[in-house]
Short mmCIF file of C-alpha atoms and ligand atoms in Angstrom, two decimals:
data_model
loop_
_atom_site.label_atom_id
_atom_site.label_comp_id
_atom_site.label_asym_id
_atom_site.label_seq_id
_atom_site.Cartn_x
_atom_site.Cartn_y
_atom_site.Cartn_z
CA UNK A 1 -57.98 -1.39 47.17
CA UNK A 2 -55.91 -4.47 47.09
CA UNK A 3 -53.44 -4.59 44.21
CA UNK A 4 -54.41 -1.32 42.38
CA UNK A 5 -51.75 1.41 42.17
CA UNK A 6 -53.92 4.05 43.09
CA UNK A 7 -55.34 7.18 41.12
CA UNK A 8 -54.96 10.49 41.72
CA UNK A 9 -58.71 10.78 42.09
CA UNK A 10 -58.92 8.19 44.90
CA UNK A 11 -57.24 10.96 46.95
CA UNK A 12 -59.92 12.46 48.73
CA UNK A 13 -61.79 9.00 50.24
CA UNK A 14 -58.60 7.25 50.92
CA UNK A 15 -57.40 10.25 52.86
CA UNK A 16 -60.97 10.43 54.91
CA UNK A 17 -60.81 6.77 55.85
CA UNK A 18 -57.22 6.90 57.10
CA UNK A 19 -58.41 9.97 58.67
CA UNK A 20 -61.48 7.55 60.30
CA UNK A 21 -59.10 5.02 61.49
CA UNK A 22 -56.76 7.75 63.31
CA UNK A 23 -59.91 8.88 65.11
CA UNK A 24 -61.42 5.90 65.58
CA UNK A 25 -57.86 4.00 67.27
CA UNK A 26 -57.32 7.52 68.92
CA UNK A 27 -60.64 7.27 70.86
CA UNK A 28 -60.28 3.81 71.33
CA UNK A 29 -57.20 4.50 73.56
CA UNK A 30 -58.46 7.42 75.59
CA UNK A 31 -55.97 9.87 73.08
CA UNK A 32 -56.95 13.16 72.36
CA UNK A 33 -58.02 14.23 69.54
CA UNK A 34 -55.26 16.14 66.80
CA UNK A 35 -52.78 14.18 68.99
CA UNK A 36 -51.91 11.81 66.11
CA UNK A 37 -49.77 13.37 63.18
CA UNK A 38 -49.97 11.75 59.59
CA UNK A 39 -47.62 11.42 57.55
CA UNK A 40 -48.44 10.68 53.91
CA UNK A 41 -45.73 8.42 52.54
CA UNK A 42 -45.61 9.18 48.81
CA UNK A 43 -42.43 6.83 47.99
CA UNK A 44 -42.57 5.22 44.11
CA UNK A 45 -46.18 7.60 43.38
CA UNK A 46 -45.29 11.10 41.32
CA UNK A 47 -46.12 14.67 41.57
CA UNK A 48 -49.77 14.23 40.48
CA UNK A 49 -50.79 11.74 43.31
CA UNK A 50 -49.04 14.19 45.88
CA UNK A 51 -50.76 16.98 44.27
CA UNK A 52 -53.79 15.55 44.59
CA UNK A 53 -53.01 14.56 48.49
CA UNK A 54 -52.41 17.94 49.00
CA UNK A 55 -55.66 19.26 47.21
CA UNK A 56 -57.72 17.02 49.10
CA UNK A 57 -55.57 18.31 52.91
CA UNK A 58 -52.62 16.56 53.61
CA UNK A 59 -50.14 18.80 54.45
CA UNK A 60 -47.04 16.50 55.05
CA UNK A 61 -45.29 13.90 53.32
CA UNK A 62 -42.57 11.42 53.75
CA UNK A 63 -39.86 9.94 51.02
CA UNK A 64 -37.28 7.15 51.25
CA UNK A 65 -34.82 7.51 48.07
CA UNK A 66 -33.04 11.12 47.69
CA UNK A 67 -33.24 11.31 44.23
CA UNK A 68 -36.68 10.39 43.13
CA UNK A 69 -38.03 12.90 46.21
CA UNK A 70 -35.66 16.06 45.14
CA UNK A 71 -37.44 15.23 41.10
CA UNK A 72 -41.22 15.14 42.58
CA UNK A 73 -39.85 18.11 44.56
CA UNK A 74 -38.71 20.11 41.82
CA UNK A 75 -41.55 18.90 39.57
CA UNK A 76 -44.63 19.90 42.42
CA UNK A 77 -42.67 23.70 42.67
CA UNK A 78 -43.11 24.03 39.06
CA UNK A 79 -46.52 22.62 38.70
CA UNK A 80 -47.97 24.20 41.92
CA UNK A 81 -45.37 27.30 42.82
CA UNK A 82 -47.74 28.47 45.57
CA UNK A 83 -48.21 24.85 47.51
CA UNK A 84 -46.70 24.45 50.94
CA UNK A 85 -45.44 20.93 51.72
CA UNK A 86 -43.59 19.56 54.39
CA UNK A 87 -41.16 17.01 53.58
CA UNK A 88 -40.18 14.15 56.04
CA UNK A 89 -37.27 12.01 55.11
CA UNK A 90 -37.45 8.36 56.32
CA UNK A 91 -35.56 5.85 54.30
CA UNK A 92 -31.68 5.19 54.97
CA UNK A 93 -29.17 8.35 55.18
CA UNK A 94 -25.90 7.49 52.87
CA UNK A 95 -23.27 9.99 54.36
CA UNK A 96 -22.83 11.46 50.78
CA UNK A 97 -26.13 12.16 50.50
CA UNK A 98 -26.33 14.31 53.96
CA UNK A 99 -26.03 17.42 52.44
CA UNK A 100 -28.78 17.44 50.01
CA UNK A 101 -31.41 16.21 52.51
CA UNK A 102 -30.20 18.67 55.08
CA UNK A 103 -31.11 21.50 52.50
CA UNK A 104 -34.57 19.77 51.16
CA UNK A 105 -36.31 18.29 54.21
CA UNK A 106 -38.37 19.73 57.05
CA UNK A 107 -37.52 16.55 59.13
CA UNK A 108 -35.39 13.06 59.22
CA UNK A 109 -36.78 10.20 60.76
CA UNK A 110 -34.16 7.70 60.15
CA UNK A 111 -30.98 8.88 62.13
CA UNK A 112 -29.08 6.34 63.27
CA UNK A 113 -25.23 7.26 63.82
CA UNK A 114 -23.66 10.17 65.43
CA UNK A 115 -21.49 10.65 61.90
CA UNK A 116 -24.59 11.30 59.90
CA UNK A 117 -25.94 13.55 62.62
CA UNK A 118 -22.93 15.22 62.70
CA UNK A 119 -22.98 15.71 58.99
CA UNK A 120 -26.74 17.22 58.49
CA UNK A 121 -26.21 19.53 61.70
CA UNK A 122 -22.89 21.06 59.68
CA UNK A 123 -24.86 20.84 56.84
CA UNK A 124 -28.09 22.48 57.70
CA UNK A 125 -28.32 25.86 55.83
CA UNK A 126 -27.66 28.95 58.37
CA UNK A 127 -30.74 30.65 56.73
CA UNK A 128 -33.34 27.62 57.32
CA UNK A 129 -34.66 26.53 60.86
CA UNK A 130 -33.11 23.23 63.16
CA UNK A 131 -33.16 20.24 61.22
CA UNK A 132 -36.58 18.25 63.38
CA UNK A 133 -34.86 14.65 63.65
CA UNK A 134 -35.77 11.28 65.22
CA UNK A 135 -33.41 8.64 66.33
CA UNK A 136 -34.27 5.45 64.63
CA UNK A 137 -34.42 2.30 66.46
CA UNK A 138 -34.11 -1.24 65.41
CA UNK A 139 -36.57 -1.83 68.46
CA UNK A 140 -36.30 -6.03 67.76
CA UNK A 141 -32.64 -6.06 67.06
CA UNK A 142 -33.41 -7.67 63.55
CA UNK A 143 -29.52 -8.10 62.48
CA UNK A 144 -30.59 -6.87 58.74
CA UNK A 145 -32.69 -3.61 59.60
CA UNK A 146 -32.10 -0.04 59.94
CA UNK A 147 -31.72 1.48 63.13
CA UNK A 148 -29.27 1.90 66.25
CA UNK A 149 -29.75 -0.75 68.86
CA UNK A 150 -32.24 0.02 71.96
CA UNK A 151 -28.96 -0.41 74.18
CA UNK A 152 -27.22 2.88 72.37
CA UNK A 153 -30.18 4.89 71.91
CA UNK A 154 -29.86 6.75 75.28
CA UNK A 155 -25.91 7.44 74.74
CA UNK A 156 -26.78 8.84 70.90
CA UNK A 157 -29.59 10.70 71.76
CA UNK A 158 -27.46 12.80 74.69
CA UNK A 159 -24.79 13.16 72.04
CA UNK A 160 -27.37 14.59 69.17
CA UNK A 161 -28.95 17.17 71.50
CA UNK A 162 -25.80 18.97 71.80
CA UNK A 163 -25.55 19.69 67.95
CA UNK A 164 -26.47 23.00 67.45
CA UNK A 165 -28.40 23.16 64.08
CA UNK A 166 -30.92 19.61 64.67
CA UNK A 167 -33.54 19.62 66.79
CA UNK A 168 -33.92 16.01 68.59
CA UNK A 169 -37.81 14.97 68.38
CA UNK A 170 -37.54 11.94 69.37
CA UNK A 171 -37.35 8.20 68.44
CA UNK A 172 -38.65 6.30 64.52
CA UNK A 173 -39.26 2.83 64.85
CA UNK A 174 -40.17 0.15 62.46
CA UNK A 175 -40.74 -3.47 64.32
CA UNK A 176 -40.92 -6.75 62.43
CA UNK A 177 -44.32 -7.01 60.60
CA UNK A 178 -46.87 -9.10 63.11
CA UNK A 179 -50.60 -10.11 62.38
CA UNK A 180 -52.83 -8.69 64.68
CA UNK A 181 -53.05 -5.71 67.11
CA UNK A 182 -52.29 -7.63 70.04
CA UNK A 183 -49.36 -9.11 68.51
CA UNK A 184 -48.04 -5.91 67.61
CA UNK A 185 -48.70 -3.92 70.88
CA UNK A 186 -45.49 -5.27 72.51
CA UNK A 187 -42.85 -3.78 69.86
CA UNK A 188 -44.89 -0.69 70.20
CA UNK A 189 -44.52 -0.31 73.94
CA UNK A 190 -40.73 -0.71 73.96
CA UNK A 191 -39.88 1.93 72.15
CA UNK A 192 -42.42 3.96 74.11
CA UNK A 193 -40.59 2.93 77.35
CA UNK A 194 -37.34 3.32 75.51
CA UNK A 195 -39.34 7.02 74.96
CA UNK A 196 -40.02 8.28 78.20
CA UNK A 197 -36.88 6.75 79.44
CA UNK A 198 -34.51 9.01 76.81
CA UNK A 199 -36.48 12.04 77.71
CA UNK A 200 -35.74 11.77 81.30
CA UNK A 201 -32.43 11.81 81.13
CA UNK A 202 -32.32 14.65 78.51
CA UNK A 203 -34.47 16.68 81.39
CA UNK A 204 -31.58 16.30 83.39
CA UNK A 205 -28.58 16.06 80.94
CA UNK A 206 -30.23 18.59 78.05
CA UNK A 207 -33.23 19.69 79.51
CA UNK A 208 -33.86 22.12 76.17
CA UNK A 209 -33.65 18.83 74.19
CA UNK A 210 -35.70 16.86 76.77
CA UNK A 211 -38.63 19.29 76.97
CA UNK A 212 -39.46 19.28 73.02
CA UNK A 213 -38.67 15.39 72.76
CA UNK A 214 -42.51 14.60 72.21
CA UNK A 215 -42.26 12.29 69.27
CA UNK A 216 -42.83 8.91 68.49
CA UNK A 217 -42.84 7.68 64.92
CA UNK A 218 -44.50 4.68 64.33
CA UNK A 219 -47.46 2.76 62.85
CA UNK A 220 -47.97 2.20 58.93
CA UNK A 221 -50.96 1.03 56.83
CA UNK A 222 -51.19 -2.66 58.81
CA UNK A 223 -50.48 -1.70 62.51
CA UNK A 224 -51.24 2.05 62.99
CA UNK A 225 -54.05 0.86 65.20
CA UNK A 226 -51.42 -0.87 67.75
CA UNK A 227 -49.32 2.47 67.47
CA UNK A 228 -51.66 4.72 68.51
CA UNK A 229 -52.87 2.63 71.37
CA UNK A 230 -49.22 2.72 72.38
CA UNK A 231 -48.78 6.89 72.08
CA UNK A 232 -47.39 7.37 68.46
CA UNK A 233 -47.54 10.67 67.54
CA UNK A 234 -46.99 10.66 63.97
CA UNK A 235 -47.94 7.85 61.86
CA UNK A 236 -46.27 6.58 58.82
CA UNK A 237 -49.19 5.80 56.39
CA UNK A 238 -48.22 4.75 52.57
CA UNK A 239 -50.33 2.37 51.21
CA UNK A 240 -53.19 2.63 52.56
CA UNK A 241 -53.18 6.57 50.80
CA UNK A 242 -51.84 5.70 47.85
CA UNK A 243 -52.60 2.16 46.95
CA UNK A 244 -49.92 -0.71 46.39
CA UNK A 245 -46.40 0.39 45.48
CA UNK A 246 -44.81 -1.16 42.57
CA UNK A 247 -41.11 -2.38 43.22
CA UNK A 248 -38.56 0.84 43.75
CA UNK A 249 -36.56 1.06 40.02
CA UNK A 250 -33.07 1.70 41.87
C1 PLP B 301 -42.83 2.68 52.98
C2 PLP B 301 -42.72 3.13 54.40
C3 PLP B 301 -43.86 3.43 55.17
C4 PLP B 301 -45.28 3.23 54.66
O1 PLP B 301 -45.64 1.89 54.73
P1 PLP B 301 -47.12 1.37 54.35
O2 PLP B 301 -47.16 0.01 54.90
O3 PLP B 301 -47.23 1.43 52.86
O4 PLP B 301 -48.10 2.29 55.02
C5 PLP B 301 -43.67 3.90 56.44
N1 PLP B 301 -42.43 4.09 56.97
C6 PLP B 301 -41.32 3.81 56.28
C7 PLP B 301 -39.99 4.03 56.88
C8 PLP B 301 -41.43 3.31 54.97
O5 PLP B 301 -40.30 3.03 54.30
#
């Protein structure tokens, strides 16, 4: 599948293998079964290629740039009125951009201030459910990436629980791309220490937050393997769904 922008029609076997290797790295690490969420990350592919995800059983889908996901949004309601998606947003949060996300997305994956939380809780319509969020970490302290440090996650996350319309899930992480599973294992198990650490002191702190902090987002298309064996719970899987992206237009 190297190098070919996938086709709607690939949908069904790409999403059966992914599928296999969930199982199959889910077993491996004495997980159980359904324990593993996936995500399908449908950033730079259009409405068709999500349709035809959806047709073949993925239920949930993740975006990184506002305005091409609220288009494919609007496009899928008009092709498909009666299909029932669950958005995820998981690329950078632009304060100005806070309130439109708020109002479009299931979830956010990639909060990393107390401002922008701030901003989608007050921005959250009344009618629609908590906001689901994760607290992004920059879990190698790369100086360029996304992410609040490991060092302010536990301060942030207290401070998040007490907003009334988000629901804290728990942490997003992204480490510095490695070759092999037991290169990437280590990255994996800080944040899951950083994890069970957080949740702690929510039990005692904001034990309402603390009991439904059960997530950990991590693992894409080369290291999902190394995710799972280190207790993701919702995996992050783009290309190999879709096929390889061509370069974001803006
Ligand atoms: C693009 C992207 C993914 C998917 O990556 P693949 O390697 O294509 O599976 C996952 N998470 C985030 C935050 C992304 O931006």
């Amino acid at each position: 599948m190297n190098g070919e922008h996938g086709k709607p029609n690939d949908a069904s076997a790409r999403l059966t293998a992914v599928q296999a290797r969930i199982r199959a790295a889910s077993e491996a690490s004495g997980r159980p079964q359904g324990s593993v969420r996936l995500l399908a990350v449908s950033k730079t592919f259009d409405s068709a290629h999500v349709i035809a995800m959806a047709d073949a059983g993925q239920d949930a889908f993740g975006e990184n740039y506002l305005q091409e996901a609220l288009d494919k949004q609007a496009r899928i309601a008009d092709e498909r009125p009666a299909l029932a998606l669950e958005w995820h947003f998981i690329g950078p949060v632009q304060s100005n951009k806070t309130r439109q996300i708020a109002t479009h997305f299931a979830w956010v994956h990639s909060v990393e201030r107390l401002r922008i939380a701030e901003r989608l809780s007050a921005q959250r319509p009344e009618e629609m459910g908590a906001l689901q969020v994760c607290l992004q970490v920059n879990v190698d302290d790369e100086p360029s990436k996304s992410g609040c440090t490991p060092a302010e996650a536990p301060e942030l996350a207290v401070a998040i629980a007490s907003l009334p319309r988000l629901a804290l899930r728990g942490l997003m992480a992204i480490p510095a791309p490695r070759e092999g599973f037991d290169a990437q294992l280590p990255a994996f198990e800080r944040v899951k220490a950083l994890h069970e650490a957080i949740r702690e002191r929510l039990m005692r702190e904001a034990p309402e937050t603390g009991a439904r902090f059960d997530t950990l987002s991590m693992g894409m298309t080369g290291d999902l393997e190394a995710a799972i064996a280190q207790g993701a719970t919702i995996v992050r899987i783009g290309t190999a769904l879709f096929g390889q992206r061509k370069a974001h237009a803006g």
